[in-house]
mmCIF file of C-alpha atoms in Angstrom:
data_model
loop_
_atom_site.group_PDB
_atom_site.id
_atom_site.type_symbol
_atom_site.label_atom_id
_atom_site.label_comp_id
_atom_site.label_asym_id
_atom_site.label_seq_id
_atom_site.Cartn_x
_atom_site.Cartn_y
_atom_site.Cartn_z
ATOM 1 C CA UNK I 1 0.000 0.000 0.000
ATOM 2 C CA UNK I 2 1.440 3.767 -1.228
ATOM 3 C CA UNK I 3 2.070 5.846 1.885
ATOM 4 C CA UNK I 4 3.178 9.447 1.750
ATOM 5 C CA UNK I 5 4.409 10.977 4.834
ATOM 6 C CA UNK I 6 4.862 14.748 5.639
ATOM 7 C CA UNK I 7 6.642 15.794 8.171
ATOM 8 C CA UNK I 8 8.486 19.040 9.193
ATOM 9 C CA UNK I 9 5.438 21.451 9.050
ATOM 10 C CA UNK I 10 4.974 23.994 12.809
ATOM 11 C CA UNK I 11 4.510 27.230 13.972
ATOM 12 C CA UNK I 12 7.166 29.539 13.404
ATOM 13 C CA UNK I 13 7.071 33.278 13.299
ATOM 14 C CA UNK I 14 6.850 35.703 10.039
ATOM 15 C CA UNK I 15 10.086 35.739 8.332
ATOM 16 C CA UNK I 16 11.441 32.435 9.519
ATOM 17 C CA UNK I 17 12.015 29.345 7.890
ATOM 18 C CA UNK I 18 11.092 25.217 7.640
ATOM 19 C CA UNK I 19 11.625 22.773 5.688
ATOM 20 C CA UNK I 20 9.087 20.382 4.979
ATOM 21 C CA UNK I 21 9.711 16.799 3.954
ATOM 22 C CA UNK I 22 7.906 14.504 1.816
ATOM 23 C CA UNK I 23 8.777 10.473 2.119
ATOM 24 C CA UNK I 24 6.573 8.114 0.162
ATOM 25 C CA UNK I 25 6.428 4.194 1.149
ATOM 26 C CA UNK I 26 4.878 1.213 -0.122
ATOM 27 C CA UNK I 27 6.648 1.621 -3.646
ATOM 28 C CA UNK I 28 9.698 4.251 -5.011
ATOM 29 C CA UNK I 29 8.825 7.164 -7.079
ATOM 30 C CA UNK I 30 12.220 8.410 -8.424
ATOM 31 C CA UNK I 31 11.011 8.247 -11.843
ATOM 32 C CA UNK I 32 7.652 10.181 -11.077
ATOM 33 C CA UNK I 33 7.163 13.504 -10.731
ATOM 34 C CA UNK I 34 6.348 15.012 -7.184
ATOM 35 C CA UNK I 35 4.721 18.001 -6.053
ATOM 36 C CA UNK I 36 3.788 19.982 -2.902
ATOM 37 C CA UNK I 37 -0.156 22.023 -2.909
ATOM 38 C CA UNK I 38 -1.562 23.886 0.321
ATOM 39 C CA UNK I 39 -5.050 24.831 1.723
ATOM 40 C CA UNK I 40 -6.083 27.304 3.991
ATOM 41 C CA UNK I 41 -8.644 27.484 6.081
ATOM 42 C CA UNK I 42 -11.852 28.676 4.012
ATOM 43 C CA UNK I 43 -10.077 28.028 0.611
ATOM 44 C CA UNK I 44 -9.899 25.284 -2.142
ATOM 45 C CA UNK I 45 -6.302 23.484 -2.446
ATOM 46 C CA UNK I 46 -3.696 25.373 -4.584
ATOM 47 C CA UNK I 47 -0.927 24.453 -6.154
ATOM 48 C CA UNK I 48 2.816 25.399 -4.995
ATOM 49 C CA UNK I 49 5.699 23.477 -6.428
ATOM 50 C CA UNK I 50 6.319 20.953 -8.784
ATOM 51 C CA UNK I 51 9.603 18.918 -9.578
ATOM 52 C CA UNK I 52 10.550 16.670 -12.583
ATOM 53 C CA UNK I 53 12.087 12.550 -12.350
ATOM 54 C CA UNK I 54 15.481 13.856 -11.553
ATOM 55 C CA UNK I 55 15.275 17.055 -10.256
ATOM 56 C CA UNK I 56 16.003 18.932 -13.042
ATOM 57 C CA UNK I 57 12.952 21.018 -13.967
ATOM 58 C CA UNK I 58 11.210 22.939 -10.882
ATOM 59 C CA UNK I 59 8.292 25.004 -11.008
ATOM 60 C CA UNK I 60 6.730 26.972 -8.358
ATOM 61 C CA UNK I 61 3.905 29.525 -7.974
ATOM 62 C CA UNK I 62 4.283 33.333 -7.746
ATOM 63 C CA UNK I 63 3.000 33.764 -4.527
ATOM 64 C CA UNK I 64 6.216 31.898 -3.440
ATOM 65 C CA UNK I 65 8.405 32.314 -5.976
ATOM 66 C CA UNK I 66 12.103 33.530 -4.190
ATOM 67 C CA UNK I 67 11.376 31.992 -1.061
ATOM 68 C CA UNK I 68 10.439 28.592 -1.124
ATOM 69 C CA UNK I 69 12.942 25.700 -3.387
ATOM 70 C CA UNK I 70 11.643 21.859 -4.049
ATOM 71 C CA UNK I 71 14.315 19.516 -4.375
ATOM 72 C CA UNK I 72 14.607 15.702 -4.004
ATOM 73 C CA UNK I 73 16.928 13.120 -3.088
ATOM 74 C CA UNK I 74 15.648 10.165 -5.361
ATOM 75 C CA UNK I 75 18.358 7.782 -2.885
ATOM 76 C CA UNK I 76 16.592 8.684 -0.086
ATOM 77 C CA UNK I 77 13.189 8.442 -1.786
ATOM 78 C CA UNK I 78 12.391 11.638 -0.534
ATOM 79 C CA UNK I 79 11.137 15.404 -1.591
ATOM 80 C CA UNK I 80 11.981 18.365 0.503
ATOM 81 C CA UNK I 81 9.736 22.007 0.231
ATOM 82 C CA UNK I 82 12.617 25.052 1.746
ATOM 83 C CA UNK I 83 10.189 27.681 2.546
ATOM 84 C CA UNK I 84 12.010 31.184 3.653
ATOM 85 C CA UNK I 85 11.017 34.186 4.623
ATOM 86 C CA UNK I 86 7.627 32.536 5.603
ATOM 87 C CA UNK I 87 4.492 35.203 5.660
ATOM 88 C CA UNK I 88 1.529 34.352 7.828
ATOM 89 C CA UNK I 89 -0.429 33.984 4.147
ATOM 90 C CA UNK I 90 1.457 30.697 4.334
ATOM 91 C CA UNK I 91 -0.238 29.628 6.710
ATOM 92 C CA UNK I 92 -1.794 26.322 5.288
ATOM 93 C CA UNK I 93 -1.713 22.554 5.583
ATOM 94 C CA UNK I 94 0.879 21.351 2.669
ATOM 95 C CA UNK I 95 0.566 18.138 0.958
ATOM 96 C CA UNK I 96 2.890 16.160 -0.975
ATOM 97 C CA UNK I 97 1.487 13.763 -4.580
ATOM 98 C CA UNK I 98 2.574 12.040 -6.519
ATOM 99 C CA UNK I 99 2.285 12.510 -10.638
ATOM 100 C CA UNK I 100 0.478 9.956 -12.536
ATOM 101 C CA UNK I 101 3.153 9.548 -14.974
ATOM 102 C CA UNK I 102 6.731 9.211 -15.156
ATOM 103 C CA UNK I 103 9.042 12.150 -16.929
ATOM 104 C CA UNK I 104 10.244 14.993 -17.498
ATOM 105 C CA UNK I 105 7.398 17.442 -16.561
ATOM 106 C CA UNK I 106 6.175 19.373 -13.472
ATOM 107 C CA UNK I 107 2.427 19.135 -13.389
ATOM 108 C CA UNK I 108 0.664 21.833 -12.019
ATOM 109 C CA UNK I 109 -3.116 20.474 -12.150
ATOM 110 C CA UNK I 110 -4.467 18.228 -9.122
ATOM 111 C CA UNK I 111 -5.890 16.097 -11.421
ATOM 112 C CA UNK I 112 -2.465 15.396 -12.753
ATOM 113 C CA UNK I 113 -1.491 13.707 -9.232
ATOM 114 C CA UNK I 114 -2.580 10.354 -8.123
ATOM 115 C CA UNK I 115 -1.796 9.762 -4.442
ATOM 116 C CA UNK I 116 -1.343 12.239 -1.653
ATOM 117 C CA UNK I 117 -0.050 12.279 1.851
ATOM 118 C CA UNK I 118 -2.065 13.461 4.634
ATOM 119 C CA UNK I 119 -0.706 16.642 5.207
ATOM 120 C CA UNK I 120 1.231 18.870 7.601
ATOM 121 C CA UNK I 121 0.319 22.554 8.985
ATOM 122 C CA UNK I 122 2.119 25.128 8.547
ATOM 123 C CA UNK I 123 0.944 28.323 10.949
ATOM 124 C CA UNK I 124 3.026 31.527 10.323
ATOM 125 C CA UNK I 125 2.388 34.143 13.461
ATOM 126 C CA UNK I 126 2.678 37.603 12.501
#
């Protein structure tokens, strides 16, 4: 059975920093495509960052473009979100997927991901 596990999310204050961490289980997917979304309270899930198989291509949306990075470690079967400069607007729970398909691409579309961790909140205090 596919697990995803996120862990790393907390409360830290505006301006500071975490790192989330994304570790799937049950199968490896170092040729997949992985991405991170969020949801706040009151709002539908949005999209944040997206990486290709190997790391290569990275895609993330403007409202964190400059302070957040998604990078991988394929050995360690495992995806990593850098968030910096945090804003309490971040303040959301973050999930990690899964793409449906192997490649190069960063899929930006929920549909586009087939299995999803549980989640981990992320409260920025301002």
């Amino acid at each position: 059975q596919v697990q995803l596990v996120e862990s790393g999310g907390g409360l830290v204050q505006a301006g500071g920093s975490l790192r989330l961490s994304c570790a799937p289980s049950g199968r490896t997917f170092s040729s997949y495509p992985m991405g991170w979304f969020r949801q706040a309270p009151g709002k539908e899930r949005e999209f944040v960052a997206a990486i290709s198989w190997n790391g290569d291509n990275t895609v993330l949306s403007d409202s964190v473009k400059g302070r957040f990075t998604i990078s991988r470690d394929n050995a360690k079967n495992t995806v990593y979100l850098q968030m910096n400069s945090l804003k309490p607007e971040d303040t959301a729970v973050y999930y990690c997927a899964t793409a449906r398909t192997t490649g190069w691409r960063t899929p930006m579309r929920q549909y586009e991901y087939t299995y999803w961790g549980q989640g981990t909140q992320v409260t920025v205090s301002s």
